[in-house]
Amino acid sequence: MKRYNIGILLIAFAVLMLQLVLIRLLDVIWHSNMGYLVITLALFSFGVSGVYYAINPLKDKEHFYKVMSRLCFMYAASIGLIFVSFNYLPFRVAYFEQSIFWGLSSFLIFFFSLSLPFFFAGLLTTVVFSAKAKNIQLVYFYDLVGAGLGTVAIIPLIEPLGVGGIVLVLMGVNLVVAGIFAGVPWSRWLGYGAGAFFLILPFAYPGYIDLGKHVVSKRAIVEARDSDIIEYEVWDPISKIDVADLGGRKHIYYDGGSQSSYVYRFDGDYDALRALMPDYATSHFWERHVIVSHYLKQDTDQTVMVLGSAGGQEIKGALTYGARHVDAVELVGSVVELMATEYEEYSGGVTTHPNVNNQKGEGRSFLRHTELQYDIVQIFSNHTSSSIASGNGALSTNYLQTVEAYKLYFNSLKDDGILHINHHVYPRMVVTAARAWKEMGREDFLKHVIVWEAAGARDDLPAFLIKMTPWTQEELDKMSAFFANTRQLRVNPIDPSNNYLPAEFFTGDLPQEIIDQVPYRISAVYDNDPYFNFLRKSQDWLEVDARNYTNKSIADLMNSQLTNTVSNDIIHMVFTAGASVFFCIAFVFVPLFKSEVGRARWENKVPTLIYFCCLGAGFIIYELVLIQKFLLFIGYPLYTYGLVLFSLLFSAGLGSYCSELLKISPKNRWSWPFYGIFIYSVLWLTLGNWFLDSAAIDSMGLRILVSFLILVPLGFVLGMPFPLGIVYLSNKPSGGVAWAWAMNGLFTVFGGVIAVIVSIFIGFNNTLLIAFAFYALAYICSLKLSKDPSNG
């Protein structure tokens, strides 16, 4: 095997893993919407490296290995600079509110340091692609295989090493690559020795190597660290978990405090605990509204489903009131393990009780594959804060708050079962649940709904309860006595005359005039566009106004996201869209006027650039949409993310490798991969959703295998067009490959923006049609390029 093939595999491996680990880091120290900027920076930096090389191409190919070795050392050093930038550079998101100038200045300095590793990685890739253009099909195979391996390797490494340890490992990987490319023995062994040191250090170091504490902007975790009360931390693949000792309870911080849960000290005496309820509820539970459904169903030999068991509050509530069986699932496996080991005695063994089945998993997947019917299905503020798992900010997906999800909940309940949800923005929950109720052929939804909200204060977790049979006055009276004026009844199914929401909200067909009247997005949410949290219609300050169904909780929630510039929940997309326009101009006109390839006249220059732009945008749209489509089928977000990326990248590498074996070249059969893409797209759009919805497979392993087999054919054909274009450019002026690489990287960002924004308004299925259109345009360009007389 050629040295450069091994080198490009390891370079791609490191750059994909670096992207993922930095996204996880930003989830913890800032917010999940900031994680998207890592992807943006990486792709923009790849593009900048292409522009740089187009202007300054490698003149003497005899120096190829020397240049590659030097760049690998610089790549490794720039990764090491991340420790400096995250621990010492002065940057806070709050700087933007204090001063646009200082906020933007610190932002640019900070993210420039984060861009350097991706610039050098892009430059290394550009040099290899340019120098080995005639062998690109094999080179691209190793590049994509390395990238695919990088997407899955983070899963087993992040818990034992943490993000700091992984960053050091990636330094070591690139120092080893520098040694591989080195031409003289001393520099080769220097690379190997330094690489081995950084590869071994994280495994030998006791505990985690810290990274990012300086820029933590979440007050709760900062105060806990300053008070030295953090007693446990673990980097779970889904969320970073810190546990603080607060005396009578343990505080579980998810991703630095993006979400929280408590483990309350308990001796396991449920009879004594029940005797204290509800007057002492806050000593053992978040509030009374955690246990109200269990109170209603007490001593009925009830079965309970808890989605998001966390510190076990809901499980304890169910056992307190005599539950016969409790199924509980928690997405973060480390919390499940902690509750069964470290905090089992402290919590009274709540999750290891004989009546409890508590396990790691995703709620909807568990419900689809269980045969039990439940008296209570409970979801208490359950959503992941990880952008790898769910998305970014207001543009994150929430599959627990869709019409399809509510249908699943209703089908999982017994005839008189209760769905109990605590989540923000209950008017949108009502509209979504009402739509599901109607589509199931049910009537009189209003008689089945109760909403309790804190009186006169912001309440992001109102109690939203749906009973499969109509509520009775006796049940309403019991709840009123239970809450004892701590909660206000906002939706009364017995006497709706004073309800906060009119009857139209409960019909399943909310009139368009009301949808237009409400100053936030309120229409029903579906799996095809599961953006429940995308509420904002404008950047205006919301006023509390009952006439527009905007209560204090909703107004305060949305106003808290506003800054002096752009709201925090969508700032990453605004930044990306603006930067895309800027870099589009820079990537086109800078090479055009400053580089030899830009000034040179060569046939089909414009169709060539359009071709590579379309490939970048089309590929990322397929990738992002398929991640969402397979998320519910596989049921575990990080596995889905890793599987889809690995399947597409690995099979794309195989496609690149096999294209030469199949005698596909720019001169012959260039259209074949496009035919494959078009056939696959048509089959997916007509049969894909039906198959995933109907293929109920209990085994996670089988679901992963089936998903892999479905994705491989698409990845196989997607992997051919890019290297074929590079082969075509091998006969063009020097720098052409770099320019094409730059445009491909830029439009990958552009395609990512399209995938998110367009899917909000027209759904994932229609977004795939846009990817299809990009490849159709690339196909048209390929027809013109294949007729180039210099093509060979």
Tab-separated table of C-alpha atoms in Angstrom, residues 328-478:
chain	number	residue	atom	x	y	z
A	328	ALA	CA	-38.320	3.096	32.209
A	329	VAL	CA	-35.912	4.119	29.475
A	330	GLU	CA	-33.131	6.700	29.580
A	331	LEU	CA	-31.125	7.773	26.547
A	332	VAL	CA	-27.934	8.469	28.520
A	333	GLY	CA	-26.559	5.084	29.465
A	334	SER	CA	-24.135	6.468	32.054
A	335	VAL	CA	-27.048	7.770	34.137
A	336	VAL	CA	-28.730	4.355	34.032
A	337	GLU	CA	-25.496	2.772	35.250
A	338	LEU	CA	-24.964	5.424	37.949
A	339	MET	CA	-28.433	4.873	39.384
A	340	ALA	CA	-27.845	1.121	39.524
A	341	THR	CA	-24.392	1.367	41.128
A	342	GLU	CA	-22.948	4.587	42.560
A	343	TYR	CA	-26.275	6.031	43.749
A	344	GLU	CA	-28.302	2.880	44.317
A	345	GLU	CA	-28.108	3.034	48.117
A	346	TYR	CA	-28.446	6.828	48.210
A	347	SER	CA	-31.671	6.728	46.136
A	348	GLY	CA	-33.195	3.822	48.011
A	349	GLY	CA	-32.611	1.473	45.081
A	350	VAL	CA	-35.387	3.130	43.129
A	351	THR	CA	-34.232	1.986	39.665
A	352	THR	CA	-33.222	-1.513	40.829
A	353	HIS	CA	-36.530	-2.223	42.576
A	354	PRO	CA	-37.977	-5.648	41.605
A	355	ASN	CA	-40.972	-3.945	39.967
A	356	VAL	CA	-38.771	-1.768	37.750
A	357	ASN	CA	-37.231	-2.450	34.358
A	358	ASN	CA	-34.860	0.507	33.834
A	359	GLN	CA	-32.654	0.440	30.749
A	360	LYS	CA	-30.782	2.534	28.222
A	361	GLY	CA	-32.806	3.291	25.120
A	362	GLU	CA	-34.970	5.671	23.122
A	363	GLY	CA	-38.591	6.048	24.151
A	364	ARG	CA	-40.471	5.712	20.878
A	365	SER	CA	-38.392	2.733	19.828
A	366	PHE	CA	-39.136	1.015	23.138
A	367	LEU	CA	-42.884	1.652	22.819
A	368	ARG	CA	-42.943	0.321	19.265
A	369	HIS	CA	-41.440	-2.974	20.343
A	370	THR	CA	-43.219	-3.634	23.628
A	371	GLU	CA	-46.426	-5.638	23.887
A	372	LEU	CA	-47.519	-4.125	27.213
A	373	GLN	CA	-50.378	-1.670	27.601
A	374	TYR	CA	-49.877	0.992	30.258
A	375	ASP	CA	-52.028	2.818	32.766
A	376	ILE	CA	-49.612	5.769	32.626
A	377	VAL	CA	-47.134	6.927	30.003
A	378	GLN	CA	-45.057	9.749	31.483
A	379	ILE	CA	-42.575	12.152	29.873
A	380	PHE	CA	-41.042	14.803	32.122
A	381	SER	CA	-39.105	17.425	30.142
A	382	ASN	CA	-37.408	14.748	28.080
A	383	HIS	CA	-35.146	15.937	25.277
A	384	THR	CA	-31.441	15.562	24.673
A	385	SER	CA	-29.203	18.628	24.696
A	386	SER	CA	-26.633	16.985	22.436
A	387	SER	CA	-26.484	18.480	18.946
A	388	ILE	CA	-25.016	15.236	17.622
A	389	ALA	CA	-28.125	13.459	18.783
A	390	SER	CA	-30.830	15.958	18.037
A	391	GLY	CA	-29.717	18.961	16.044
A	392	ASN	CA	-29.137	22.581	16.951
A	393	GLY	CA	-31.050	25.105	18.991
A	394	ALA	CA	-34.545	25.956	17.796
A	395	LEU	CA	-33.767	23.957	14.672
A	396	SER	CA	-33.282	20.727	16.615
A	397	THR	CA	-35.641	17.850	15.969
A	398	ASN	CA	-37.992	16.585	18.681
A	399	TYR	CA	-39.583	13.256	17.800
A	400	LEU	CA	-41.369	13.021	21.156
A	401	GLN	CA	-43.648	15.927	20.210
A	402	THR	CA	-45.114	14.951	16.838
A	403	VAL	CA	-48.479	13.693	15.634
A	404	GLU	CA	-47.011	10.229	15.051
A	405	ALA	CA	-45.564	10.204	18.580
A	406	TYR	CA	-48.925	11.009	20.154
A	407	LYS	CA	-50.574	8.232	18.154
A	408	LEU	CA	-48.001	5.832	19.567
A	409	TYR	CA	-48.632	7.057	23.119
A	410	PHE	CA	-52.393	6.680	22.728
A	411	ASN	CA	-52.047	3.168	21.291
A	412	SER	CA	-49.773	2.196	24.195
A	413	LEU	CA	-52.325	3.170	26.853
A	414	LYS	CA	-55.099	1.087	28.323
A	415	ASP	CA	-58.715	2.118	27.773
A	416	ASP	CA	-58.623	4.488	30.765
A	417	GLY	CA	-54.877	5.197	30.671
A	418	ILE	CA	-53.276	8.622	31.196
A	419	LEU	CA	-50.612	10.356	29.107
A	420	HIS	CA	-48.694	12.704	31.421
A	421	ILE	CA	-46.278	15.200	29.834
A	422	ASN	CA	-44.417	18.155	31.324
A	423	HIS	CA	-42.969	20.284	28.529
A	424	HIS	CA	-42.956	23.901	27.470
A	425	VAL	CA	-45.457	25.627	25.121
A	426	TYR	CA	-48.561	23.583	25.916
A	427	PRO	CA	-50.736	25.290	23.237
A	428	ARG	CA	-48.629	23.645	20.537
A	429	MET	CA	-48.770	20.327	22.384
A	430	VAL	CA	-52.566	20.599	22.451
A	431	VAL	CA	-52.748	21.296	18.710
A	432	THR	CA	-50.387	18.417	17.866
A	433	ALA	CA	-52.107	15.916	20.168
A	434	ALA	CA	-55.545	16.985	18.906
A	435	ARG	CA	-54.450	16.296	15.341
A	436	ALA	CA	-53.285	12.794	16.302
A	437	TRP	CA	-56.547	12.179	18.158
A	438	LYS	CA	-58.598	13.137	15.102
A	439	GLU	CA	-56.500	11.098	12.666
A	440	MET	CA	-57.144	8.061	14.866
A	441	GLY	CA	-60.874	8.588	14.382
A	442	ARG	CA	-61.523	9.751	17.950
A	443	GLU	CA	-63.843	12.586	18.963
A	444	ASP	CA	-64.432	15.132	21.742
A	445	PHE	CA	-60.748	15.609	22.502
A	446	LEU	CA	-61.434	18.540	24.856
A	447	LYS	CA	-63.170	16.203	27.320
A	448	HIS	CA	-59.938	14.231	27.638
A	449	VAL	CA	-57.445	17.073	28.290
A	450	ILE	CA	-56.333	18.848	31.462
A	451	VAL	CA	-53.522	21.433	31.768
A	452	TRP	CA	-52.195	22.704	35.095
A	453	GLU	CA	-49.792	25.651	35.090
A	454	ALA	CA	-48.035	27.651	37.802
A	455	ALA	CA	-50.124	30.697	38.659
A	456	GLY	CA	-48.615	34.086	37.806
A	457	ALA	CA	-45.083	32.781	37.134
A	458	ARG	CA	-43.108	31.424	34.231
A	459	ASP	CA	-43.698	27.704	33.952
A	460	ASP	CA	-41.699	25.800	31.334
A	461	LEU	CA	-43.066	22.472	32.599
A	462	PRO	CA	-46.858	22.712	32.870
A	463	ALA	CA	-48.663	19.448	33.582
A	464	PHE	CA	-50.396	18.286	30.378
A	465	LEU	CA	-52.574	15.216	30.955
A	466	ILE	CA	-54.665	13.295	28.435
A	467	LYS	CA	-56.971	10.515	29.629
A	468	MET	CA	-58.249	7.969	27.129
A	469	THR	CA	-61.692	8.175	28.727
A	470	PRO	CA	-63.277	11.555	29.553
A	471	TRP	CA	-62.199	13.182	32.795
A	472	THR	CA	-64.743	13.168	35.606
A	473	GLN	CA	-65.585	15.862	38.141
A	474	GLU	CA	-64.370	13.563	40.901
A	475	GLU	CA	-60.925	13.272	39.273
A	476	LEU	CA	-60.784	17.018	38.755
A	477	ASP	CA	-61.640	17.621	42.412
A	478	LYS	CA	-58.945	15.162	43.529
